[in-house]
mmCIF file of C-alpha atoms in Angstrom:
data_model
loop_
_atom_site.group_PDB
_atom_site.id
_atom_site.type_symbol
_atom_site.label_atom_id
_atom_site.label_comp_id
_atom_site.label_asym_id
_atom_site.label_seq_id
_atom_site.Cartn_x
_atom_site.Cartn_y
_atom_site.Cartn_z
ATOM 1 C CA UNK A 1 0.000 0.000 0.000
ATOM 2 C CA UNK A 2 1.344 3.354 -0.895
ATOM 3 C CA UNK A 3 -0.079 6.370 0.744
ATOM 4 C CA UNK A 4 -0.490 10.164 -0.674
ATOM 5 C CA UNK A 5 -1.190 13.007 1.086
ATOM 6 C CA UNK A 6 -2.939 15.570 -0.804
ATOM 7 C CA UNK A 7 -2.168 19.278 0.400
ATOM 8 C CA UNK A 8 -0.176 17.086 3.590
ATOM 9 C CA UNK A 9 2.535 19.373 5.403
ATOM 10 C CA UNK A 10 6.441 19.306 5.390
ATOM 11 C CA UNK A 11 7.570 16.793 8.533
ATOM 12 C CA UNK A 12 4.545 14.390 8.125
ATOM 13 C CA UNK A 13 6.366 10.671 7.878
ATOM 14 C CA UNK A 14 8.887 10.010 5.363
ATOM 15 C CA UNK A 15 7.196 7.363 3.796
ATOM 16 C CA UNK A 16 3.976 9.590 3.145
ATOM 17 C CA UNK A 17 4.061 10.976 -0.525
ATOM 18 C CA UNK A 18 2.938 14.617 -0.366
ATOM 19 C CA UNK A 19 1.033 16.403 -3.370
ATOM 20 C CA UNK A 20 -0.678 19.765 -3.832
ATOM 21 C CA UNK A 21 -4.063 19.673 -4.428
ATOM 22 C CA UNK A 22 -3.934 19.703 -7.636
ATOM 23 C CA UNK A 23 -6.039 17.252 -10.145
ATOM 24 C CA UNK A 24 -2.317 17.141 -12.167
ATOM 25 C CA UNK A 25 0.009 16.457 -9.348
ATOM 26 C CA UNK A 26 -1.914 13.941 -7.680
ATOM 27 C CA UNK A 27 -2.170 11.666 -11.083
ATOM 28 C CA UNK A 28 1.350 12.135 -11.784
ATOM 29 C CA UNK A 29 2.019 10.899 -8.011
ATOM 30 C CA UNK A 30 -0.236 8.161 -8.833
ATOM 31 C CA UNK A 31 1.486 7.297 -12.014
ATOM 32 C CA UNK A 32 4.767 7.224 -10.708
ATOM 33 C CA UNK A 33 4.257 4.465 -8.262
ATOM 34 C CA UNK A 34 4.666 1.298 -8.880
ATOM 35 C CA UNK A 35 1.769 -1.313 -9.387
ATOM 36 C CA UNK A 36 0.153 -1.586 -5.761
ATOM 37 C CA UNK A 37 -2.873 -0.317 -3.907
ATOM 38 C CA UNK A 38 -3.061 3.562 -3.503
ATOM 39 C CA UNK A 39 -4.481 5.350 -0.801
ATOM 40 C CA UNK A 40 -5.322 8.826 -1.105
ATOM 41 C CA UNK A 41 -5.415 10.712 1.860
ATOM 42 C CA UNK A 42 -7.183 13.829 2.535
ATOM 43 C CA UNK A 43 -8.833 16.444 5.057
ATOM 44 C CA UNK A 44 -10.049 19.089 3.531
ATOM 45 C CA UNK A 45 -12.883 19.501 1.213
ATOM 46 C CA UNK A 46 -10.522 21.321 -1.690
ATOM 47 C CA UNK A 47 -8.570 17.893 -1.039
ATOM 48 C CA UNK A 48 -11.064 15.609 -0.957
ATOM 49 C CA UNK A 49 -12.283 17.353 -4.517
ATOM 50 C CA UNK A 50 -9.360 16.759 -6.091
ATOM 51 C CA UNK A 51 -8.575 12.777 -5.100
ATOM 52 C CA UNK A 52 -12.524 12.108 -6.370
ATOM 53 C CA UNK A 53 -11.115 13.642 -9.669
ATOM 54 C CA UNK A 54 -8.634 11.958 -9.489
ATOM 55 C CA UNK A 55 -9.982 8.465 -9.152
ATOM 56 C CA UNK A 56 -12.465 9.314 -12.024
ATOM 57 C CA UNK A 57 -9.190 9.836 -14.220
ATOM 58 C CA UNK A 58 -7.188 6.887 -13.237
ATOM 59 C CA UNK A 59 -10.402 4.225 -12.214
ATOM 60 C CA UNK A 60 -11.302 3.109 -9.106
ATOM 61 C CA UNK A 61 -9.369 -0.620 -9.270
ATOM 62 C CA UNK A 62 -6.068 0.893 -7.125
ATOM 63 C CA UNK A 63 -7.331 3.953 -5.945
ATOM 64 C CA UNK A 64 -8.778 4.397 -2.257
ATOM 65 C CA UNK A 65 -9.917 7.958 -0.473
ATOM 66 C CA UNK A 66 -9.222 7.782 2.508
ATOM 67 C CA UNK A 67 -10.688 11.573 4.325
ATOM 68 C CA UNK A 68 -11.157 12.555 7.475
ATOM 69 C CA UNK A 69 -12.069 15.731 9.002
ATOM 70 C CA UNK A 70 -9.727 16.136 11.868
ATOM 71 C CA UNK A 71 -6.934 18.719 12.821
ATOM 72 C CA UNK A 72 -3.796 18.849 10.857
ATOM 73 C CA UNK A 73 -1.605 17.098 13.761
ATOM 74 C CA UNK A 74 -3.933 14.532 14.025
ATOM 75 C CA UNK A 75 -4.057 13.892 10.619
ATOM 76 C CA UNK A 76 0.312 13.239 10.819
ATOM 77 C CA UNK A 77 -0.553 10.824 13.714
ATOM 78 C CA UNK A 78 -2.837 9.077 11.957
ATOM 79 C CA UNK A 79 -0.268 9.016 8.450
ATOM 80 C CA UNK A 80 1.873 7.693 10.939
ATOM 81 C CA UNK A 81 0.359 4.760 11.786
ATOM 82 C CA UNK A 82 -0.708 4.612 7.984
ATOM 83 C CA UNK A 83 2.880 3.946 7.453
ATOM 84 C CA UNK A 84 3.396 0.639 9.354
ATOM 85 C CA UNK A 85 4.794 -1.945 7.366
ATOM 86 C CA UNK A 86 2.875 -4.329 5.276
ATOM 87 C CA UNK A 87 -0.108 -3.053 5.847
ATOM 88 C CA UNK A 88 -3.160 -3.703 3.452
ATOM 89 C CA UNK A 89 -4.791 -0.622 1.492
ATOM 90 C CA UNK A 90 -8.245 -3.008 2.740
ATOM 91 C CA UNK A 91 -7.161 -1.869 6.360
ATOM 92 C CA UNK A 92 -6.377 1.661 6.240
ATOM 93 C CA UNK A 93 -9.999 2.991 7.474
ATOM 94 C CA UNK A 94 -9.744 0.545 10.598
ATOM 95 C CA UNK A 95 -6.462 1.793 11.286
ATOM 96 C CA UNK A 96 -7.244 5.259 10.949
ATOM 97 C CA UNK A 97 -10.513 5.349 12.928
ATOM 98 C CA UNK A 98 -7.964 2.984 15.944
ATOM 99 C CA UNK A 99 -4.835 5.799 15.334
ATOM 100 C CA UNK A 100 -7.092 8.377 15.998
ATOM 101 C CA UNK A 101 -9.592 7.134 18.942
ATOM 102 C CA UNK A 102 -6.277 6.996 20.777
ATOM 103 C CA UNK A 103 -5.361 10.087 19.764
ATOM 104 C CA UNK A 104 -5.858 13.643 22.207
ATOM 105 C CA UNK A 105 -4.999 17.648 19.832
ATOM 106 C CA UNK A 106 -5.204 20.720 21.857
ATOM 107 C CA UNK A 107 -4.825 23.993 20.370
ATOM 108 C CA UNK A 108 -3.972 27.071 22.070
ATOM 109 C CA UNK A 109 -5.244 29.954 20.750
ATOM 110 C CA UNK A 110 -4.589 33.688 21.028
ATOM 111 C CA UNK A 111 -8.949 34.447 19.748
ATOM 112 C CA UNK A 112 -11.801 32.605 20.004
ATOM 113 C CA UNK A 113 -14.020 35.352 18.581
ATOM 114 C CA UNK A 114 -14.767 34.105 15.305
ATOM 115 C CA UNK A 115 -14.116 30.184 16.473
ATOM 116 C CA UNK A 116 -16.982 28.104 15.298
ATOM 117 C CA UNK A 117 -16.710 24.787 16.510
ATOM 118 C CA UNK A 118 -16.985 24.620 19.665
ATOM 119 C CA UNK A 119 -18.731 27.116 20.093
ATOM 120 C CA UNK A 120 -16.905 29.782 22.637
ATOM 121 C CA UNK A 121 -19.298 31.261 25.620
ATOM 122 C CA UNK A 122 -20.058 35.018 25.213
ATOM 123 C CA UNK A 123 -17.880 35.621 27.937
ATOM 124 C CA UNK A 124 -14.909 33.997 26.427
ATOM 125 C CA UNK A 125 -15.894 35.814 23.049
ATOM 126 C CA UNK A 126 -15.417 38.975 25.059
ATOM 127 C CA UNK A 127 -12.498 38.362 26.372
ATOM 128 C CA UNK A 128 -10.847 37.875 23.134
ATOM 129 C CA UNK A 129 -10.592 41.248 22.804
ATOM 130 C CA UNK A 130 -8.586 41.918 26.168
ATOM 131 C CA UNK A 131 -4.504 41.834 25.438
ATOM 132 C CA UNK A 132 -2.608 38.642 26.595
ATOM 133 C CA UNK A 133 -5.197 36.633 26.909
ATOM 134 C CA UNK A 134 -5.621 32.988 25.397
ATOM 135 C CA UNK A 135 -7.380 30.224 25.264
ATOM 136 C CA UNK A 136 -7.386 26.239 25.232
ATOM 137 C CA UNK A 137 -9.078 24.133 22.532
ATOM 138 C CA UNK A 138 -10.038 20.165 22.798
ATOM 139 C CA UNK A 139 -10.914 18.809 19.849
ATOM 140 C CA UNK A 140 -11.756 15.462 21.369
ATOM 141 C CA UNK A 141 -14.410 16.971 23.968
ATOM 142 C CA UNK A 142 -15.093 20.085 21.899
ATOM 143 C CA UNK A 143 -14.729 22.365 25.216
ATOM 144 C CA UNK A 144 -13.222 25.783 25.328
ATOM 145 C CA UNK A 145 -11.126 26.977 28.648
ATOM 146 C CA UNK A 146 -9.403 30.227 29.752
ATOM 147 C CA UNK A 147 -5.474 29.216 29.422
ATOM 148 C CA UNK A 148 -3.730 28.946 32.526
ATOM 149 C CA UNK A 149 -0.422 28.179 31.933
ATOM 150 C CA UNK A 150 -1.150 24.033 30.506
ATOM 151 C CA UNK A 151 -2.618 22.463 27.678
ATOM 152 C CA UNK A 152 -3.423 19.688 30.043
ATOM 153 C CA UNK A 153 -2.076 16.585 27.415
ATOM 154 C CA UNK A 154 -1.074 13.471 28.284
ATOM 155 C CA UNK A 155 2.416 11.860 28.330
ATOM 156 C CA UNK A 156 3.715 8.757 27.855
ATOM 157 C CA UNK A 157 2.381 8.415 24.293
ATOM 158 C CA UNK A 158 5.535 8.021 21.634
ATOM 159 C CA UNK A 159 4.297 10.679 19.179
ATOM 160 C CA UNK A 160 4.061 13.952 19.660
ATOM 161 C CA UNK A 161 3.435 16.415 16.579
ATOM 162 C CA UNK A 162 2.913 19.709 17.048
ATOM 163 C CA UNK A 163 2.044 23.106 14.505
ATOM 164 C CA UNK A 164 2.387 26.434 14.900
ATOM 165 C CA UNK A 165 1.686 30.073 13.508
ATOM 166 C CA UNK A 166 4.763 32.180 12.652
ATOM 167 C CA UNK A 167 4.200 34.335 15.853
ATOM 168 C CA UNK A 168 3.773 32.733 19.348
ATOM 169 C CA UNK A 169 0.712 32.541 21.145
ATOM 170 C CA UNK A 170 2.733 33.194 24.759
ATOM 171 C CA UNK A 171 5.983 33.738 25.908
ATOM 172 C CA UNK A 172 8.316 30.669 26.069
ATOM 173 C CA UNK A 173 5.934 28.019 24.001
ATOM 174 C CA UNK A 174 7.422 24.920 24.428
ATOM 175 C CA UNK A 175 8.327 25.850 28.231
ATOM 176 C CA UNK A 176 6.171 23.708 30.018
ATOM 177 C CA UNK A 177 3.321 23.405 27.723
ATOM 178 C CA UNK A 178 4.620 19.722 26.476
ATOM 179 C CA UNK A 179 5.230 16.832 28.385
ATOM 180 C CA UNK A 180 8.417 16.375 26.131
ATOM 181 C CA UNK A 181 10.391 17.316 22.950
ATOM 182 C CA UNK A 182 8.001 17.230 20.065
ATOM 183 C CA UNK A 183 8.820 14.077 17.473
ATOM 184 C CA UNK A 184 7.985 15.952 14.710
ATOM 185 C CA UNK A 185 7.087 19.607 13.807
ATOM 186 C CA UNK A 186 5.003 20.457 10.797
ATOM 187 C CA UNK A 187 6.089 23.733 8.839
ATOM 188 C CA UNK A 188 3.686 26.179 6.662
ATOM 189 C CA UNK A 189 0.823 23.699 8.231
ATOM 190 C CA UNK A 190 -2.394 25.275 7.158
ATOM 191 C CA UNK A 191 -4.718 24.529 10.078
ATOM 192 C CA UNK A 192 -7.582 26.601 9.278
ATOM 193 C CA UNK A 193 -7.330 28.256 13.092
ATOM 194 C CA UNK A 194 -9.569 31.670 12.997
ATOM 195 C CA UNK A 195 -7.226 33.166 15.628
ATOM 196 C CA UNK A 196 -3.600 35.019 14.316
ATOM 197 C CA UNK A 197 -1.902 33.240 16.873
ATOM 198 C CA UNK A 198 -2.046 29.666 17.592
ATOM 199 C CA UNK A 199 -0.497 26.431 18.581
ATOM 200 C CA UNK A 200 -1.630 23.220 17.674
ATOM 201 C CA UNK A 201 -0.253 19.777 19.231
ATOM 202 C CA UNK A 202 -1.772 15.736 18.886
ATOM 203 C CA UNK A 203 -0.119 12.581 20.488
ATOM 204 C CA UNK A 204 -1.516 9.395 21.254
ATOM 205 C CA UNK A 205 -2.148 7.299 24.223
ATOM 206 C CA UNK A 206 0.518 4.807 24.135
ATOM 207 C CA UNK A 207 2.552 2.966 21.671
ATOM 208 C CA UNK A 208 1.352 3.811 17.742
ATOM 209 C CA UNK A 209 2.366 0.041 16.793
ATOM 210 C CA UNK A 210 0.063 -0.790 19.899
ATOM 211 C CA UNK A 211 -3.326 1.433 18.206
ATOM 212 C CA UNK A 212 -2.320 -0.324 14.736
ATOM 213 C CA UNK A 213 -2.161 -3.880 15.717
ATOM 214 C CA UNK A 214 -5.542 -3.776 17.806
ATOM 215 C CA UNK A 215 -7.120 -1.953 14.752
ATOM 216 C CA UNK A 216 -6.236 -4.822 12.791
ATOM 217 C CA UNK A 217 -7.233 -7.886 15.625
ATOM 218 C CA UNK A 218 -10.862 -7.657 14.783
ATOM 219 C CA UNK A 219 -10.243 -8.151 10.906
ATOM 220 C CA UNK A 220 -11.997 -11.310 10.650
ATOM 221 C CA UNK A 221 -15.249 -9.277 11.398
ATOM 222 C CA UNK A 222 -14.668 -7.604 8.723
ATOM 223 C CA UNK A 223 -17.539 -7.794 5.793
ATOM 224 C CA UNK A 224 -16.989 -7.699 2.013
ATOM 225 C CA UNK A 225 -17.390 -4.910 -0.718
ATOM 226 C CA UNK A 226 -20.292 -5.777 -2.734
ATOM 227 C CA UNK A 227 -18.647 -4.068 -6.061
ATOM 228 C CA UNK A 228 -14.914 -5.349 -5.794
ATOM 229 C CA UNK A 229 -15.030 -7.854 -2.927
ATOM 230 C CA UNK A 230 -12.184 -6.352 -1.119
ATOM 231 C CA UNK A 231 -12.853 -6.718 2.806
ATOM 232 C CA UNK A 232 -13.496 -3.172 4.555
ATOM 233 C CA UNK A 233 -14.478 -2.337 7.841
ATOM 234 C CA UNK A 234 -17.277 0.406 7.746
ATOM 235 C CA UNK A 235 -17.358 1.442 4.128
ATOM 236 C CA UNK A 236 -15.168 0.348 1.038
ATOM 237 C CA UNK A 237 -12.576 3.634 0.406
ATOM 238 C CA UNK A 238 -12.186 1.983 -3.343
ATOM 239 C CA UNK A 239 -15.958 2.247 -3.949
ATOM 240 C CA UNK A 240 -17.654 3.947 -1.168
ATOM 241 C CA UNK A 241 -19.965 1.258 -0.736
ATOM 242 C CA UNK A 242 -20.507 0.120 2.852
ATOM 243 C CA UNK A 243 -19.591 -3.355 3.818
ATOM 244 C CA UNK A 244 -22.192 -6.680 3.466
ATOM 245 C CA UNK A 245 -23.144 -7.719 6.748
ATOM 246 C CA UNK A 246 -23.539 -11.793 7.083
ATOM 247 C CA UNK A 247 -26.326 -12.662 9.866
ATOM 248 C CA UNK A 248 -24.864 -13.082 13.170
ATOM 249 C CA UNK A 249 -23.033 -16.556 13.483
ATOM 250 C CA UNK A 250 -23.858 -16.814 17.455
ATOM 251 C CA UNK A 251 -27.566 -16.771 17.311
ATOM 252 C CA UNK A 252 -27.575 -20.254 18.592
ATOM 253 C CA UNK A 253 -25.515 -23.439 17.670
ATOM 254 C CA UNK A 254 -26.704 -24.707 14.183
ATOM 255 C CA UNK A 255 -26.544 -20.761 12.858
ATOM 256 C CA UNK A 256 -24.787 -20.615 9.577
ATOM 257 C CA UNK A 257 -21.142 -19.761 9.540
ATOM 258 C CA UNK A 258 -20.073 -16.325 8.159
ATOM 259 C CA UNK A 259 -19.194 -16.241 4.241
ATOM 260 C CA UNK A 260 -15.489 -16.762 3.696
ATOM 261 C CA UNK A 261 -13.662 -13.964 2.361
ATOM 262 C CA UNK A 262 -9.906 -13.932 0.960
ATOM 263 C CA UNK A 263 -7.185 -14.690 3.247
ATOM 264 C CA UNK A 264 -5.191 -11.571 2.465
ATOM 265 C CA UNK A 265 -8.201 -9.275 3.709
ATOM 266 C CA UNK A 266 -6.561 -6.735 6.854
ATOM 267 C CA UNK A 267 -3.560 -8.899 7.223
ATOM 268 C CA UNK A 268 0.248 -7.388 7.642
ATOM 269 C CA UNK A 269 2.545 -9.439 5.900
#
């Protein structure tokens, strides 16, 4: 499985092909991989534009879209774990949704007056206006907090990304706001922020290799594409079809045993 990153930032993983979003770049990415399943990964609508075009041009047989609508350090987490070896392009929704239910952003912010989701209290909206003030974003719970000196993340987790805008939110940054030295730093990240200022960090709970492997444990509940048979868990990115259920195989002891589907489905070789 190769893996493309349409419109990704400079420091996501090295084995992450970055494009523009641009219908041109992305099928001349395509083109000049070699003969193996293609995921196309995305998080923006422009993006997500752009790989459907894209698939339309160069058929759906190797080409999956993969999008999700998450922040732009989340979105390197989850590349991340996209980028473990021998994994199956049939597997890359599973381990996305598993990178990222493990995974915790928090943005600082220097405004939340024009912030629409979450939605900021009137009282933090005001106070957006006062000088050296900021405020504390999570994603995750979509909750909005007065900043008081900690983002509040989690350690022990072995990535840490963070992104930031050219000028600092507050003094001294990376003081005591991490619980360590970042693993990797995204440059010119667009993060689509509303607020000048802003600072933007993901990492996940525990070991990435940890979030991959129990994404993939449950593969043999995975159903079957109804247009090109591949398995998928959820919805098939090659055809956006969702999966064919078989009837549940422990209603009782003569139920009928769930349709066999090809041994290379979700497996890392």
């Amino acid at each position: 499985m190769q893996v493309i990153a349409i419109g990704g930032s400079e420091g996501v993983h090295p084995a992450v092909h970055r494009v523009e979003p641009a219908l041109g770049e992305v099928v001349e990415a395509v083109a000049g991989l070699l003969a193996d399943d293609v995921v196309l990964a995305t998080r923006g609508e422009p993006a997500r534009k752009v790989a459907r075009a894209a698939r339309l041009v160069l058929g759906p047989e190797r080409i999956g879209l993969l999008h999700v609508d998450v922040p732009v350090t989340a979105w390197a987490v989850m590349l991340e774990g996209l980028s473990a070896q021998g994994l199956t392009a049939s597997s890359a929704r599973a381990v996305a949704d598993g990178v990222l239910s493990r995974t915790t952003t928090r943005a600082l912010l220097s405004s939340v007056a024009s912030l629409q989701r979450p939605t900021p209290t009137f009282r933090q909206h005001a106070g957006s206006y006062l000088p050296r003030t900021a405020f504390v974003v999570d994603t995750g719970r979509g909750t909005v907090a007065r900043f008081r000196g900690r983002l509040g993340l989690p350690d022990g987790g072995d990535v840490l990304v963070v992104a930031r805008s050219s000028r600092p939110v507050v003094r001294d940054e990376d003081g005591d706001l991490l619980p360590r030295t970042p693993d990797t730093e995204l440059t010119a990240a667009q993060a689509g922020w509303s607020a000048s200022r802003w600072f933007e960090v993901s990492t996940i709970d525990g070991a990435l290799s940890t979030a991959v492997a129990t994404a993939l444990s449950r593969s043999y509940l995975w159903g079957a594409c109804d247009a090109c048979g591949r398995a998928v868990s959820g919805a098939c990115i090659f055809c956006d079809i969702t999966e064919r259920r078989a009837g549940n195989p422990w209603t009782g002891p003569r139920a009928s045993s769930r349709p066999s589907l090809p041994d290379t489905q979700g497996v890392v070789s």
